[in-house]
Amino acid sequence: MSDFLNQISRRKFIVTAGASAGAVFLKGCLGNPPETTTGGNTPSTPTAQTVANISPEQAPEVTTVKLGYIPIVESAPLIIAKEKGFFAKYGMTGVELAKQASWGAARDNVEIGSSGGGIDGGQWQMPMPHLITEGLITKGNQKIPMYVLCQLITHGNGIAIANKHQGSGISLKLAGAKSVFSKLKSSPTPFTAAFTFPHVNQDLWIRYWLAAGGLDPDADVKLLTVPAAQTVANMKTGTMDAFSTGDPWPYRIVTDKIGYMAALTAEIWKNHPEEYLAMRADWVDQNPKATKAILKGIMEAQQWLDNFDNRKEAASILAGRNYFNLNSPEILADPFQGKYDMGDGRKIDDKSMAAYYWKDEKGNVSYPYQSHDLWFITENVRWGFLPKDYITNGAAKAKELIKKVNREDIWKEAAKEAGIAAADIPTSTSRGVEEFFDGAKFDPENPEAYLKSLAIKKVSV
Ligand code: CA
């Protein structure tokens, strides 16, 4: 960020973004309908030419849909597809993007669907679609079948640490910081870390990082769910030690001089799965062509986003008042180029650490590998959030659930219709063995062996 922009935006930024997000959170908390905002000042109206190019067999059954999003970089493909006219190009001229006050609000809204004033689907942490399908996080344990349709992003997330821990050795590796944690553990205020929804990505990244450093997340620290905006406030007043979420939040912590970044998720697991597009199964079953039209629009947005020459424009669209409502797009622009000032003297300038939407070093980002769904479910078993029988017996129960929820078949059909080169369409539902920064390996053929190999876990295998 330039000094000039930094000076004019720093103070104002916290107040504006913090206040508006806080207000939204309060509303959700009190049980009022969560605020939904239709994004974009300029409705993307397709030209007669582009619409005319849709063959009758591919013309969507409906042109409208309501998709929820959270204002973090994970939602960029949805916002770009709308703003650059990619949804409209495939006939989805009435896509409404509804900003969600929190992940809990998104869950509540998909439970009621757009016919009840909610949403048809949208952006999710994992494995929320699976947990909703199983009725494990819904009201009255109602089972709402969901389909995972594509991955939205890899990278773009981090773990932020309060400034009071500067120099304490709390970093990607925690070997030098054990005494800090043990001292806090026996104090009235243990090390407190926050995530934005339990049992999903952010919770799992913090747990993975702590456990890899020899700390038991269930015994050595206090973990809790806090909306991002409130976490920043808590970190400022000193009651929050760490939190994990998507950009621009962690980087804001640094530019606002509240804390530093211990790790990027890209450092914990390079090219890791992050957030996904998932929709209500009943909507997809009723509107298969519209679903593929949505996917084609997103795929085109993902390719557009991965052209680094477009990222300045992307940052300015996302920062807009109707979307992230940032005072300056600069806060997104640097991380979008793989440039992170970690705030503890460490600087990262490596394009391979940036967020990717379409293609990374491992191949296609958009395609939803079933092996990644399995990792998220295995990690839920690891921490006792799901019973062990999901991964014993060759992970038959997990695989059955994934087969039901993960619709990589629809992704492939949409990719073919969009003219994606065969070389860019994965041929296996597994990305194969995954490796983490601490040397641990996840072989999707044997999740039980992965759990056995991990020293710190709640489940006994
Ligand atoms: Ca995330």
mmCIF file of N, CA, C and O and ligand atoms in Angstrom, residues 72 74 103 125 157 201-202 205 245-246 274-275, ligand 1:
data_model
loop_
_atom_site.group_PDB
_atom_site.id
_atom_site.type_symbol
_atom_site.label_atom_id
_atom_site.label_comp_id
_atom_site.label_asym_id
_atom_site.label_seq_id
_atom_site.Cartn_x
_atom_site.Cartn_y
_atom_site.Cartn_z
ATOM 1 N N ILE A 72 -15.215 -11.653 1.544
ATOM 2 C CA ILE A 72 -13.792 -12.008 1.591
ATOM 3 C C ILE A 72 -13.415 -12.502 0.192
ATOM 4 O O ILE A 72 -14.312 -12.803 -0.605
ATOM 5 N N GLU A 74 -12.679 -15.054 -1.234
ATOM 6 C CA GLU A 74 -13.270 -16.293 -1.729
ATOM 7 C C GLU A 74 -14.471 -16.037 -2.643
ATOM 8 O O GLU A 74 -14.786 -16.837 -3.515
ATOM 9 N N TRP A 103 -21.621 -16.626 8.675
ATOM 10 C CA TRP A 103 -21.802 -17.974 8.129
ATOM 11 C C TRP A 103 -23.074 -18.607 8.672
ATOM 12 O O TRP A 103 -23.744 -19.368 7.982
ATOM 13 N N GLN A 125 -17.777 -22.480 3.431
ATOM 14 C CA GLN A 125 -16.612 -23.157 3.984
ATOM 15 C C GLN A 125 -16.944 -24.652 3.964
ATOM 16 O O GLN A 125 -18.103 -25.049 3.864
ATOM 17 N N ASN A 157 -5.978 -16.986 2.666
ATOM 18 C CA ASN A 157 -6.349 -16.984 4.081
ATOM 19 C C ASN A 157 -5.079 -16.981 4.943
ATOM 20 O O ASN A 157 -4.001 -17.318 4.464
ATOM 21 N N ASN A 201 -13.341 -24.750 7.599
ATOM 22 C CA ASN A 201 -11.982 -24.293 7.239
ATOM 23 C C ASN A 201 -11.201 -23.550 8.319
ATOM 24 O O ASN A 201 -10.128 -23.992 8.719
ATOM 25 N N GLN A 202 -11.725 -22.402 8.753
ATOM 26 C CA GLN A 202 -10.949 -21.525 9.624
ATOM 27 C C GLN A 202 -10.617 -22.202 10.953
ATOM 28 O O GLN A 202 -9.496 -22.102 11.438
ATOM 29 N N TRP A 205 -7.959 -24.813 10.058
ATOM 30 C CA TRP A 205 -6.599 -24.282 9.814
ATOM 31 C C TRP A 205 -5.911 -23.992 11.133
ATOM 32 O O TRP A 205 -4.746 -24.304 11.324
ATOM 33 N N THR A 245 -9.039 -16.107 9.119
ATOM 34 C CA THR A 245 -10.105 -15.805 8.168
ATOM 35 C C THR A 245 -9.503 -15.436 6.826
ATOM 36 O O THR A 245 -8.295 -15.463 6.651
ATOM 37 N N GLY A 246 -10.367 -15.098 5.866
ATOM 38 C CA GLY A 246 -9.913 -14.776 4.521
ATOM 39 C C GLY A 246 -9.514 -13.313 4.370
ATOM 40 O O GLY A 246 -9.945 -12.465 5.145
ATOM 41 N N GLU A 274 -10.069 -24.517 -0.440
ATOM 42 C CA GLU A 274 -10.558 -23.476 0.473
ATOM 43 C C GLU A 274 -12.087 -23.418 0.435
ATOM 44 O O GLU A 274 -12.716 -24.314 0.954
ATOM 45 N N GLU A 275 -12.678 -22.445 -0.232
ATOM 46 C CA GLU A 275 -14.141 -22.371 -0.184
ATOM 47 C C GLU A 275 -14.768 -22.748 -1.525
ATOM 48 O O GLU A 275 -14.107 -22.732 -2.554
HETATM 49 CA CA CA B 1 -11.784 -18.951 4.070
#
